[in-house]
Amino acid sequence: MSETPQPADLIVFGGTGDLSMRKLLPALYHADRDGRLAPETRVIAMSRGGLDDADFRGKVDAEVRGSVPVDDLDTWQRFLGRLHHVTVDIGGEDPAGWARLAGMLGGYEQRDRVFYLASPPMTFGPFCREAHRAGLVTPASRVVLEKPLGRDLASALRINDEVGAIFEERQIYRIDHYLGKETVQNLLVLRFANAFLEPIWNSLWIDHVQITVAETVGTPGRRGYYDHAGALRDMVQNHLLQLLCLVAMEPPSRNDRESIRDEKVKVLQSLRPVTGGEVDRFTVRGQYTAGESGGVRVPGYLDEPDSTAPTEDSHRVETFAAIRAEVKNWRWAGVPFYLRTGKRMSHRCSEIVVQFKDVPHSIFPGSTPNRLVLRLQPSEGIQLNIMAKEPGAGEVALKPVPLSLSFAETFTGRVPEAYERLLMDVLTGNPTLFMRRDEVEAAWRWIDPILDEWDSQGTRPEPYPAGSAGPATAHELVGRSGRVWHEEGQA
Ligand code: BG6
């Protein structure tokens, strides 16, 4: 890994799409502004769009400039100058398109070359084959695969085989942008750079763990993707399971690319399978109906504006999922991990809540929070909720109070977006925060039986109004054992 930026060619397949315009290009601009791109580095967007370089730069100027801080026009112009566009139709035979790309890359074989596939998973294999056929895959090439990798284990295996036939595993970067979030990385530091947590980080002291990723956004304009994904594939298989791995993993022997991933995969392999009749007991799926979100009336999933009309798939797809998971090993035996994610929830809130057990014998009335909350968003931070005495004479009155670390207040520098961090890792060749093949496959192996059971039941998800806390059954899922979901603002 080198600290001096090396010249690179970043080829973004799907380069004019939503992900590219909203996340990748702003992240690259920030990196450029901070001097972390070599002067020669180029960003080549590939699409069917028929644009030339000037058209593409104009599009980025119109659509991206407003979302990034452009404090000096020279830097912005320098960034635009790095951008190129090449038209290739990967769906059809398009040797001329590939030849155009080959022409642009010719003579730069020694540079780091990154193919970023911001496209649906079924295009990954064909893309790699075509790029290879066009002679573009050099030893210094890497390929970045966006999630979800496939739609079940079988398709993930196929895609991994297809991509693996062209690229070696060391060249393959499977991205999960949650691993680039500051709090997520901080979780590793919190656990493994402080001695006090480790002795109590186990089933003797921890009652349960909750991992919530609640979004207020719906899915307008995403029906084509979302109908075939759903919350389980879109969020749980990757983001939530990755968070679970970081909470549950054993201390790695080193902070390097393989040690951390080795420990994560062991967690995934230790997940107790949820199959057959257990699926109904341990999982909940919901779909939002019309409601009020942020003071505004919003439509239900089926009535979201879209270019296509809802189908039977739309009726069946879940926009909310909750699961009671268990990690079957010595450290975690008997500790439930509750996972929950949903669109159009009442609050935007992503957090990991570690609930410690009650004191063995309480001399004060009332319950004790004993809770560690790692907040990923909206405001990143770590909170330890403890019990304290309310000042005053007379009866001792207890009050839950937070010991709080707000990243924004403690670290005043700019907090980079997850994609920025991860893109820089790809450019410098550091795969630590990317998913290895066996990790992705182990995650699907656990998810598949739940999907199969949901499919075979042929029933529809439970409705919940937009702007609510999700379906009622999700509360029963934790309530059965006398627990409750941690809610926004709760100490
Ligand atoms: C993406 C999902 O991976 O993550 C989206 O496809 C979701 O459906 C998004 O909205 C959430 O990311 P973040 O960083 O906004 O929490």
Short mmCIF file of C-alpha atoms in Angstrom, two decimals, residues 39-446:
data_model
loop_
_atom_site.label_atom_id
_atom_site.label_comp_id
_atom_site.label_asym_id
_atom_site.label_seq_id
_atom_site.Cartn_x
_atom_site.Cartn_y
_atom_site.Cartn_z
CA PRO A 39 -2.66 14.39 -11.46
CA GLU A 40 -2.83 11.77 -14.24
CA THR A 41 -5.72 9.79 -12.71
CA ARG A 42 -8.70 9.46 -15.06
CA VAL A 43 -12.32 8.53 -14.43
CA ILE A 44 -13.90 6.88 -17.44
CA ALA A 45 -17.67 6.45 -17.31
CA MET A 46 -19.02 3.64 -19.45
CA SER A 47 -22.64 3.59 -20.47
CA ARG A 48 -24.93 3.14 -23.45
CA GLY A 49 -25.68 6.84 -23.27
CA GLY A 50 -23.93 7.97 -26.46
CA LEU A 51 -22.23 10.91 -24.68
CA ASP A 52 -18.87 12.35 -25.52
CA ASP A 53 -16.47 13.71 -22.88
CA ALA A 54 -17.91 17.21 -23.11
CA ASP A 55 -21.50 15.96 -22.70
CA PHE A 56 -20.54 13.90 -19.68
CA ARG A 57 -18.65 16.74 -18.05
CA GLY A 58 -21.67 18.99 -18.67
CA LYS A 59 -23.94 16.43 -17.02
CA VAL A 60 -21.68 16.16 -13.98
CA ASP A 61 -21.37 19.93 -13.79
CA ALA A 62 -25.17 20.22 -13.81
CA GLU A 63 -25.99 17.33 -11.49
CA VAL A 64 -23.08 16.95 -9.08
CA ARG A 65 -21.69 20.42 -8.55
CA GLY A 66 -24.64 21.47 -6.38
CA SER A 67 -24.07 18.60 -3.97
CA VAL A 68 -20.37 19.17 -3.22
CA PRO A 69 -18.54 22.15 -1.75
CA VAL A 70 -16.92 23.89 -4.70
CA ASP A 71 -14.85 26.57 -3.01
CA ASP A 72 -12.62 27.19 -5.96
CA LEU A 73 -13.49 26.78 -9.58
CA ASP A 74 -9.98 25.69 -10.61
CA THR A 75 -10.24 22.55 -8.48
CA TRP A 76 -13.68 21.81 -9.91
CA GLN A 77 -12.44 22.32 -13.46
CA ARG A 78 -9.43 20.10 -12.75
CA PHE A 79 -11.82 17.43 -11.53
CA LEU A 80 -14.05 17.75 -14.61
CA GLY A 81 -10.94 17.46 -16.75
CA ARG A 82 -10.34 13.95 -15.38
CA LEU A 83 -13.73 12.76 -16.60
CA HIS A 84 -14.29 10.87 -19.83
CA HIS A 85 -17.16 8.93 -21.29
CA VAL A 86 -17.15 5.93 -23.57
CA THR A 87 -20.27 4.41 -25.06
CA VAL A 88 -20.42 0.61 -24.88
CA ASP A 89 -23.49 -1.58 -25.14
CA ILE A 90 -22.71 -4.53 -22.95
CA GLY A 91 -26.11 -6.11 -23.60
CA GLY A 92 -25.38 -6.56 -27.30
CA GLU A 93 -22.27 -7.41 -29.27
CA ASP A 94 -20.41 -4.14 -29.38
CA PRO A 95 -16.80 -4.75 -30.44
CA ALA A 96 -16.55 -1.14 -31.59
CA GLY A 97 -17.46 0.11 -28.12
CA TRP A 98 -14.87 -2.10 -26.43
CA ALA A 99 -12.31 -1.05 -29.03
CA ARG A 100 -12.99 2.59 -28.14
CA LEU A 101 -12.33 1.81 -24.48
CA ALA A 102 -9.22 -0.19 -25.42
CA GLY A 103 -8.02 2.82 -27.39
CA MET A 104 -8.34 5.03 -24.32
CA LEU A 105 -6.56 2.59 -22.03
CA GLY A 106 -3.84 1.57 -24.52
CA GLY A 107 -0.36 2.65 -23.42
CA TYR A 108 -1.35 2.84 -19.75
CA GLU A 109 -1.02 -0.84 -18.89
CA GLN A 110 1.34 -0.15 -15.98
CA ARG A 111 -1.19 2.03 -14.17
CA ASP A 112 -3.55 0.76 -11.51
CA ARG A 113 -6.71 0.00 -13.44
CA VAL A 114 -9.99 -0.29 -11.55
CA PHE A 115 -13.23 -1.51 -13.11
CA TYR A 116 -16.09 -0.37 -10.90
CA LEU A 117 -19.28 -2.27 -11.76
CA ALA A 118 -22.10 -0.02 -10.59
CA SER A 119 -24.60 -2.23 -12.38
CA PRO A 120 -26.97 -5.14 -11.68
CA PRO A 121 -25.25 -8.37 -10.58
CA MET A 122 -26.20 -10.31 -13.70
CA THR A 123 -23.92 -8.02 -15.71
CA PHE A 124 -20.81 -8.81 -13.63
CA GLY A 125 -19.88 -12.06 -15.40
CA PRO A 126 -20.53 -10.77 -18.96
CA PHE A 127 -18.65 -7.55 -18.21
CA CYS A 128 -15.57 -9.40 -17.00
CA ARG A 129 -15.59 -11.76 -20.00
CA GLU A 130 -15.89 -8.88 -22.46
CA ALA A 131 -13.22 -6.81 -20.74
CA HIS A 132 -10.92 -9.83 -20.86
CA ARG A 133 -11.72 -10.49 -24.50
CA ALA A 134 -10.91 -6.88 -25.31
CA GLY A 135 -7.50 -7.40 -23.64
CA LEU A 136 -8.19 -4.85 -20.91
CA VAL A 137 -7.52 -6.96 -17.81
CA THR A 138 -3.92 -6.32 -16.79
CA PRO A 139 -2.10 -7.75 -13.73
CA ALA A 140 -2.55 -4.33 -12.09
CA SER A 141 -6.34 -4.43 -12.62
CA ARG A 142 -8.96 -4.67 -9.89
CA VAL A 143 -12.69 -5.07 -10.15
CA VAL A 144 -15.24 -3.63 -7.72
CA LEU A 145 -18.60 -5.39 -7.43
CA GLU A 146 -21.57 -3.55 -5.99
CA LYS A 147 -24.00 -5.33 -3.71
CA PRO A 148 -26.21 -7.31 -3.73
CA LEU A 149 -23.99 -10.01 -5.17
CA GLY A 150 -26.65 -12.19 -6.73
CA ARG A 151 -30.12 -12.88 -5.37
CA ASP A 152 -29.41 -16.15 -3.59
CA LEU A 153 -26.55 -18.53 -2.93
CA ALA A 154 -26.77 -20.23 -6.33
CA SER A 155 -26.53 -16.96 -8.27
CA ALA A 156 -23.77 -15.67 -5.97
CA LEU A 157 -21.73 -18.84 -6.60
CA ARG A 158 -22.24 -18.45 -10.34
CA ILE A 159 -21.22 -14.80 -10.33
CA ASN A 160 -18.21 -15.48 -8.14
CA ASP A 161 -17.16 -18.26 -10.52
CA GLU A 162 -17.63 -16.07 -13.59
CA VAL A 163 -15.72 -13.14 -12.14
CA GLY A 164 -13.16 -15.51 -10.61
CA ALA A 165 -12.47 -17.00 -14.06
CA ILE A 166 -11.03 -13.64 -15.15
CA PHE A 167 -9.81 -11.97 -11.95
CA GLU A 168 -7.88 -13.50 -9.06
CA GLU A 169 -9.53 -13.18 -5.64
CA ARG A 170 -6.90 -10.59 -4.62
CA GLN A 171 -8.15 -8.40 -7.49
CA ILE A 172 -11.85 -8.62 -6.55
CA TYR A 173 -13.34 -5.96 -4.25
CA ARG A 174 -16.91 -6.72 -3.17
CA ILE A 175 -18.19 -3.50 -1.73
CA ASP A 176 -20.52 -3.02 1.21
CA HIS A 177 -20.50 0.69 1.87
CA TYR A 178 -21.50 0.19 5.52
CA LEU A 179 -17.96 -1.02 6.16
CA GLY A 180 -16.70 2.41 5.12
CA LYS A 181 -18.78 4.27 7.68
CA GLU A 182 -16.81 5.90 10.48
CA THR A 183 -18.74 4.38 13.39
CA VAL A 184 -18.43 0.95 11.89
CA GLN A 185 -14.67 1.23 11.78
CA ASN A 186 -14.76 2.78 15.21
CA LEU A 187 -16.48 -0.31 16.50
CA LEU A 188 -13.30 -2.25 15.79
CA VAL A 189 -11.21 0.40 17.53
CA LEU A 190 -13.59 0.56 20.47
CA ARG A 191 -13.52 -3.20 20.90
CA PHE A 192 -9.88 -3.91 20.19
CA ALA A 193 -8.01 -0.78 21.30
CA ASN A 194 -9.67 -0.52 24.73
CA ALA A 195 -9.14 -3.21 27.32
CA PHE A 196 -12.22 -2.62 29.45
CA LEU A 197 -14.86 -3.97 27.05
CA GLU A 198 -13.43 -7.35 26.17
CA PRO A 199 -14.00 -9.03 29.57
CA ILE A 200 -17.69 -8.16 29.48
CA TRP A 201 -18.25 -8.67 25.73
CA ASN A 202 -19.95 -12.04 26.02
CA SER A 203 -23.06 -13.90 27.13
CA LEU A 204 -22.18 -13.58 30.80
CA TRP A 205 -22.71 -9.83 30.66
CA ILE A 206 -24.67 -9.08 27.51
CA ASP A 207 -28.40 -9.75 27.44
CA HIS A 208 -28.97 -9.10 23.76
CA VAL A 209 -27.90 -6.98 20.79
CA GLN A 210 -30.11 -4.94 18.48
CA ILE A 211 -29.03 -3.78 15.05
CA THR A 212 -31.40 -1.33 13.42
CA VAL A 213 -31.17 0.42 10.08
CA ALA A 214 -34.36 2.47 9.79
CA GLU A 215 -34.84 4.80 6.85
CA THR A 216 -37.50 7.43 6.27
CA VAL A 217 -37.08 7.25 2.50
CA GLY A 218 -39.36 5.10 0.39
CA THR A 219 -38.60 3.55 -2.97
CA PRO A 220 -39.99 5.94 -5.59
CA GLY A 221 -38.63 5.10 -9.03
CA ARG A 222 -36.88 1.94 -7.77
CA ARG A 223 -39.60 -0.65 -8.42
CA GLY A 224 -37.60 -2.43 -11.13
CA TYR A 225 -34.85 -3.15 -8.63
CA TYR A 226 -36.74 -3.33 -5.38
CA ASP A 227 -39.50 -5.76 -6.44
CA HIS A 228 -36.79 -8.39 -6.97
CA ALA A 229 -34.66 -7.44 -4.01
CA GLY A 230 -36.67 -6.55 -0.92
CA ALA A 231 -35.27 -5.59 2.45
CA LEU A 232 -33.70 -8.96 3.16
CA ARG A 233 -31.54 -8.98 0.04
CA ASP A 234 -31.05 -5.22 -0.15
CA MET A 235 -30.05 -4.59 3.47
CA VAL A 236 -29.90 -7.66 5.73
CA GLN A 237 -27.78 -10.04 3.63
CA ASN A 238 -25.04 -7.45 3.48
CA HIS A 239 -25.19 -4.32 5.66
CA LEU A 240 -26.85 -5.75 8.77
CA LEU A 241 -24.95 -9.03 8.71
CA GLN A 242 -21.67 -7.17 8.32
CA LEU A 243 -22.51 -5.09 11.38
CA LEU A 244 -23.40 -8.26 13.28
CA CYS A 245 -20.03 -9.75 12.31
CA LEU A 246 -18.12 -6.77 13.68
CA VAL A 247 -20.00 -6.91 16.98
CA ALA A 248 -19.67 -10.67 17.37
CA MET A 249 -16.24 -11.49 15.91
CA GLU A 250 -13.31 -12.69 18.00
CA PRO A 251 -10.31 -10.38 18.30
CA PRO A 252 -8.25 -10.81 15.13
CA SER A 253 -4.55 -11.46 15.51
CA ARG A 254 -3.64 -8.52 13.25
CA ASN A 255 -5.30 -5.54 11.64
CA ASP A 256 -4.74 -6.82 8.15
CA ARG A 257 -6.74 -7.86 5.14
CA GLU A 258 -7.15 -11.54 5.94
CA SER A 259 -7.25 -11.65 9.75
CA ILE A 260 -10.36 -9.49 10.08
CA ARG A 261 -12.15 -11.23 7.25
CA ASP A 262 -11.23 -14.65 8.68
CA GLU A 263 -12.93 -13.74 11.94
CA LYS A 264 -16.00 -12.30 10.24
CA VAL A 265 -16.57 -15.40 8.19
CA LYS A 266 -16.44 -17.54 11.33
CA VAL A 267 -19.33 -15.51 12.75
CA LEU A 268 -21.41 -16.03 9.62
CA GLN A 269 -20.69 -19.75 9.73
CA SER A 270 -21.80 -19.83 13.39
CA LEU A 271 -25.22 -18.30 12.73
CA ARG A 272 -27.90 -20.73 13.75
CA PRO A 273 -29.91 -21.56 10.63
CA VAL A 274 -33.48 -20.30 10.64
CA THR A 275 -35.44 -22.80 8.54
CA GLY A 276 -38.91 -24.19 7.85
CA GLY A 277 -41.41 -23.61 10.63
CA GLU A 278 -38.96 -21.46 12.60
CA VAL A 279 -39.04 -18.78 9.93
CA ASP A 280 -42.43 -17.52 11.07
CA ARG A 281 -41.32 -17.49 14.69
CA PHE A 282 -38.01 -15.73 14.16
CA THR A 283 -38.66 -13.38 11.24
CA VAL A 284 -41.09 -10.61 10.36
CA ARG A 285 -41.65 -8.96 7.00
CA GLY A 286 -43.71 -5.90 6.28
CA GLN A 287 -44.62 -3.55 3.47
CA TYR A 288 -45.46 0.11 3.96
CA THR A 289 -48.82 1.52 3.08
CA ALA A 290 -49.73 5.20 2.72
CA GLY A 291 -49.01 7.36 5.73
CA GLU A 292 -47.33 10.47 6.98
CA SER A 293 -43.59 10.85 6.87
CA GLY A 294 -41.87 14.03 8.08
CA GLY A 295 -45.23 15.81 8.18
CA VAL A 296 -45.95 14.96 4.54
CA ARG A 297 -48.52 12.50 3.20
CA VAL A 298 -46.72 9.76 1.25
CA PRO A 299 -48.03 6.86 -0.83
CA GLY A 300 -47.69 3.19 0.01
CA TYR A 301 -45.10 0.99 -1.69
CA LEU A 302 -47.53 -0.13 -4.37
CA ASP A 303 -48.46 3.44 -5.28
CA GLU A 304 -44.95 4.89 -5.39
CA PRO A 305 -44.46 6.82 -8.64
CA ASP A 306 -42.62 4.64 -11.11
CA SER A 307 -42.32 3.98 -14.81
CA THR A 308 -43.71 0.47 -14.37
CA ALA A 309 -46.98 -0.64 -12.81
CA PRO A 310 -46.96 -2.90 -9.73
CA THR A 311 -47.01 -6.64 -10.37
CA GLU A 312 -47.59 -9.67 -8.13
CA ASP A 313 -43.91 -9.37 -7.15
CA SER A 314 -44.58 -5.85 -5.90
CA HIS A 315 -47.35 -7.16 -3.65
CA ARG A 316 -45.06 -9.81 -2.21
CA VAL A 317 -41.90 -7.84 -1.65
CA GLU A 318 -40.94 -6.75 1.88
CA THR A 319 -39.85 -3.20 2.64
CA PHE A 320 -39.31 -4.13 6.29
CA ALA A 321 -37.59 -7.16 7.76
CA ALA A 322 -36.78 -8.17 11.32
CA ILE A 323 -34.99 -11.34 12.41
CA ARG A 324 -33.99 -12.89 15.70
CA ALA A 325 -30.57 -14.36 15.03
CA GLU A 326 -28.23 -16.38 17.23
CA VAL A 327 -24.50 -16.91 17.02
CA LYS A 328 -23.78 -20.45 18.15
CA ASN A 329 -20.42 -20.28 19.86
CA TRP A 330 -19.02 -20.03 23.38
CA ARG A 331 -19.00 -16.27 23.50
CA TRP A 332 -22.58 -15.73 22.38
CA ALA A 333 -24.55 -18.80 23.41
CA GLY A 334 -28.10 -17.75 24.30
CA VAL A 335 -27.69 -14.07 23.31
CA PRO A 336 -30.26 -13.01 20.72
CA PHE A 337 -29.18 -10.63 17.99
CA TYR A 338 -32.25 -8.75 16.79
CA LEU A 339 -31.89 -7.32 13.29
CA ARG A 340 -34.36 -4.81 11.89
CA THR A 341 -34.51 -2.63 8.81
CA GLY A 342 -37.27 -0.79 7.03
CA LYS A 343 -38.15 1.94 4.57
CA ARG A 344 -40.54 4.77 5.45
CA MET A 345 -40.05 4.35 9.16
CA SER A 346 -40.82 7.11 11.63
CA HIS A 347 -37.14 8.11 12.06
CA ARG A 348 -33.94 7.74 10.16
CA CYS A 349 -31.74 5.90 12.55
CA SER A 350 -28.99 3.31 12.17
CA GLU A 351 -27.57 1.97 15.37
CA ILE A 352 -26.17 -0.98 17.21
CA VAL A 353 -27.49 -1.37 20.74
CA VAL A 354 -25.66 -3.65 23.14
CA GLN A 355 -27.90 -4.28 26.11
CA PHE A 356 -26.05 -5.49 29.18
CA LYS A 357 -27.74 -7.67 31.77
CA ASP A 358 -29.37 -6.22 34.84
CA VAL A 359 -27.36 -6.05 38.04
CA PRO A 360 -27.55 -9.44 39.79
CA HIS A 361 -29.22 -7.91 42.82
CA SER A 362 -30.78 -4.48 42.70
CA ILE A 363 -30.97 -2.34 45.82
CA PHE A 364 -32.73 0.45 43.89
CA PRO A 365 -36.21 0.25 42.44
CA GLY A 366 -36.65 0.54 38.69
CA SER A 367 -34.70 -0.88 35.79
CA THR A 368 -31.19 -0.02 34.72
CA PRO A 369 -30.33 0.96 31.14
CA ASN A 370 -26.78 -0.58 31.13
CA ARG A 371 -26.71 0.03 27.43
CA LEU A 372 -24.09 0.85 24.85
CA VAL A 373 -25.42 2.56 21.72
CA LEU A 374 -23.25 2.91 18.64
CA ARG A 375 -24.97 5.38 16.38
CA LEU A 376 -24.13 5.20 12.67
CA GLN A 377 -26.54 7.85 11.52
CA PRO A 378 -27.89 10.48 11.51
CA SER A 379 -25.33 11.83 14.01
CA GLU A 380 -22.44 9.40 14.40
CA GLY A 381 -21.42 8.72 17.94
CA ILE A 382 -21.11 6.34 20.85
CA GLN A 383 -23.26 6.53 23.94
CA LEU A 384 -23.01 4.57 27.16
CA ASN A 385 -26.27 4.82 29.03
CA ILE A 386 -25.77 4.42 32.73
CA MET A 387 -27.87 4.99 35.82
CA ALA A 388 -27.11 8.03 37.99
CA LYS A 389 -28.65 9.59 41.05
CA GLU A 390 -30.78 12.62 40.45
CA PRO A 391 -29.48 15.45 42.63
CA GLY A 392 -31.64 16.20 45.62
CA ALA A 393 -32.33 15.31 49.21
CA GLY A 394 -34.82 12.69 50.34
CA GLU A 395 -35.51 9.45 48.50
CA VAL A 396 -32.76 8.36 46.12
CA ALA A 397 -34.16 8.86 42.65
CA LEU A 398 -32.38 7.18 39.74
CA LYS A 399 -32.16 8.54 36.24
CA PRO A 400 -30.67 7.05 33.08
CA VAL A 401 -27.99 9.43 31.76
CA PRO A 402 -25.76 9.15 28.71
CA LEU A 403 -21.98 9.29 28.62
CA SER A 404 -21.72 10.56 25.11
CA LEU A 405 -19.13 10.82 22.39
CA SER A 406 -20.32 12.79 19.39
CA PHE A 407 -17.89 12.46 16.49
CA ALA A 408 -18.98 15.80 15.05
CA GLU A 409 -18.19 17.61 18.30
CA THR A 410 -15.04 15.69 19.21
CA PHE A 411 -13.41 15.51 15.80
CA THR A 412 -14.02 18.73 13.97
CA GLY A 413 -12.44 17.75 10.65
CA ARG A 414 -14.54 16.66 7.71
CA VAL A 415 -15.85 13.11 8.10
CA PRO A 416 -15.43 11.40 4.75
CA GLU A 417 -18.37 9.57 3.21
CA ALA A 418 -18.18 5.79 3.27
CA TYR A 419 -17.70 5.62 -0.51
CA GLU A 420 -14.76 8.00 -0.38
CA ARG A 421 -12.90 5.86 2.10
CA LEU A 422 -13.63 2.69 0.17
CA LEU A 423 -12.74 4.13 -3.23
CA MET A 424 -9.41 5.25 -1.85
CA ASP A 425 -8.85 1.76 -0.45
CA VAL A 426 -9.48 0.27 -3.89
CA LEU A 427 -7.12 2.74 -5.52
CA THR A 428 -4.38 1.95 -2.99
CA GLY A 429 -5.06 -1.79 -3.12
CA ASN A 430 -6.32 -2.37 0.41
CA PRO A 431 -9.15 -4.96 0.50
CA THR A 432 -9.59 -5.16 4.31
CA LEU A 433 -12.98 -3.44 4.26
CA PHE A 434 -14.31 -5.46 1.35
CA MET A 435 -16.11 -8.78 1.47
CA ARG A 436 -14.29 -11.91 0.58
CA ARG A 437 -15.94 -14.58 -1.54
CA ASP A 438 -16.51 -16.98 1.37
CA GLU A 439 -18.11 -14.21 3.46
CA VAL A 440 -20.70 -13.37 0.81
CA GLU A 441 -21.48 -17.01 0.26
CA ALA A 442 -21.82 -17.73 3.99
CA ALA A 443 -24.23 -14.81 4.31
CA TRP A 444 -26.40 -16.16 1.47
CA ARG A 445 -26.27 -19.64 2.97
CA TRP A 446 -27.97 -18.24 6.08
#
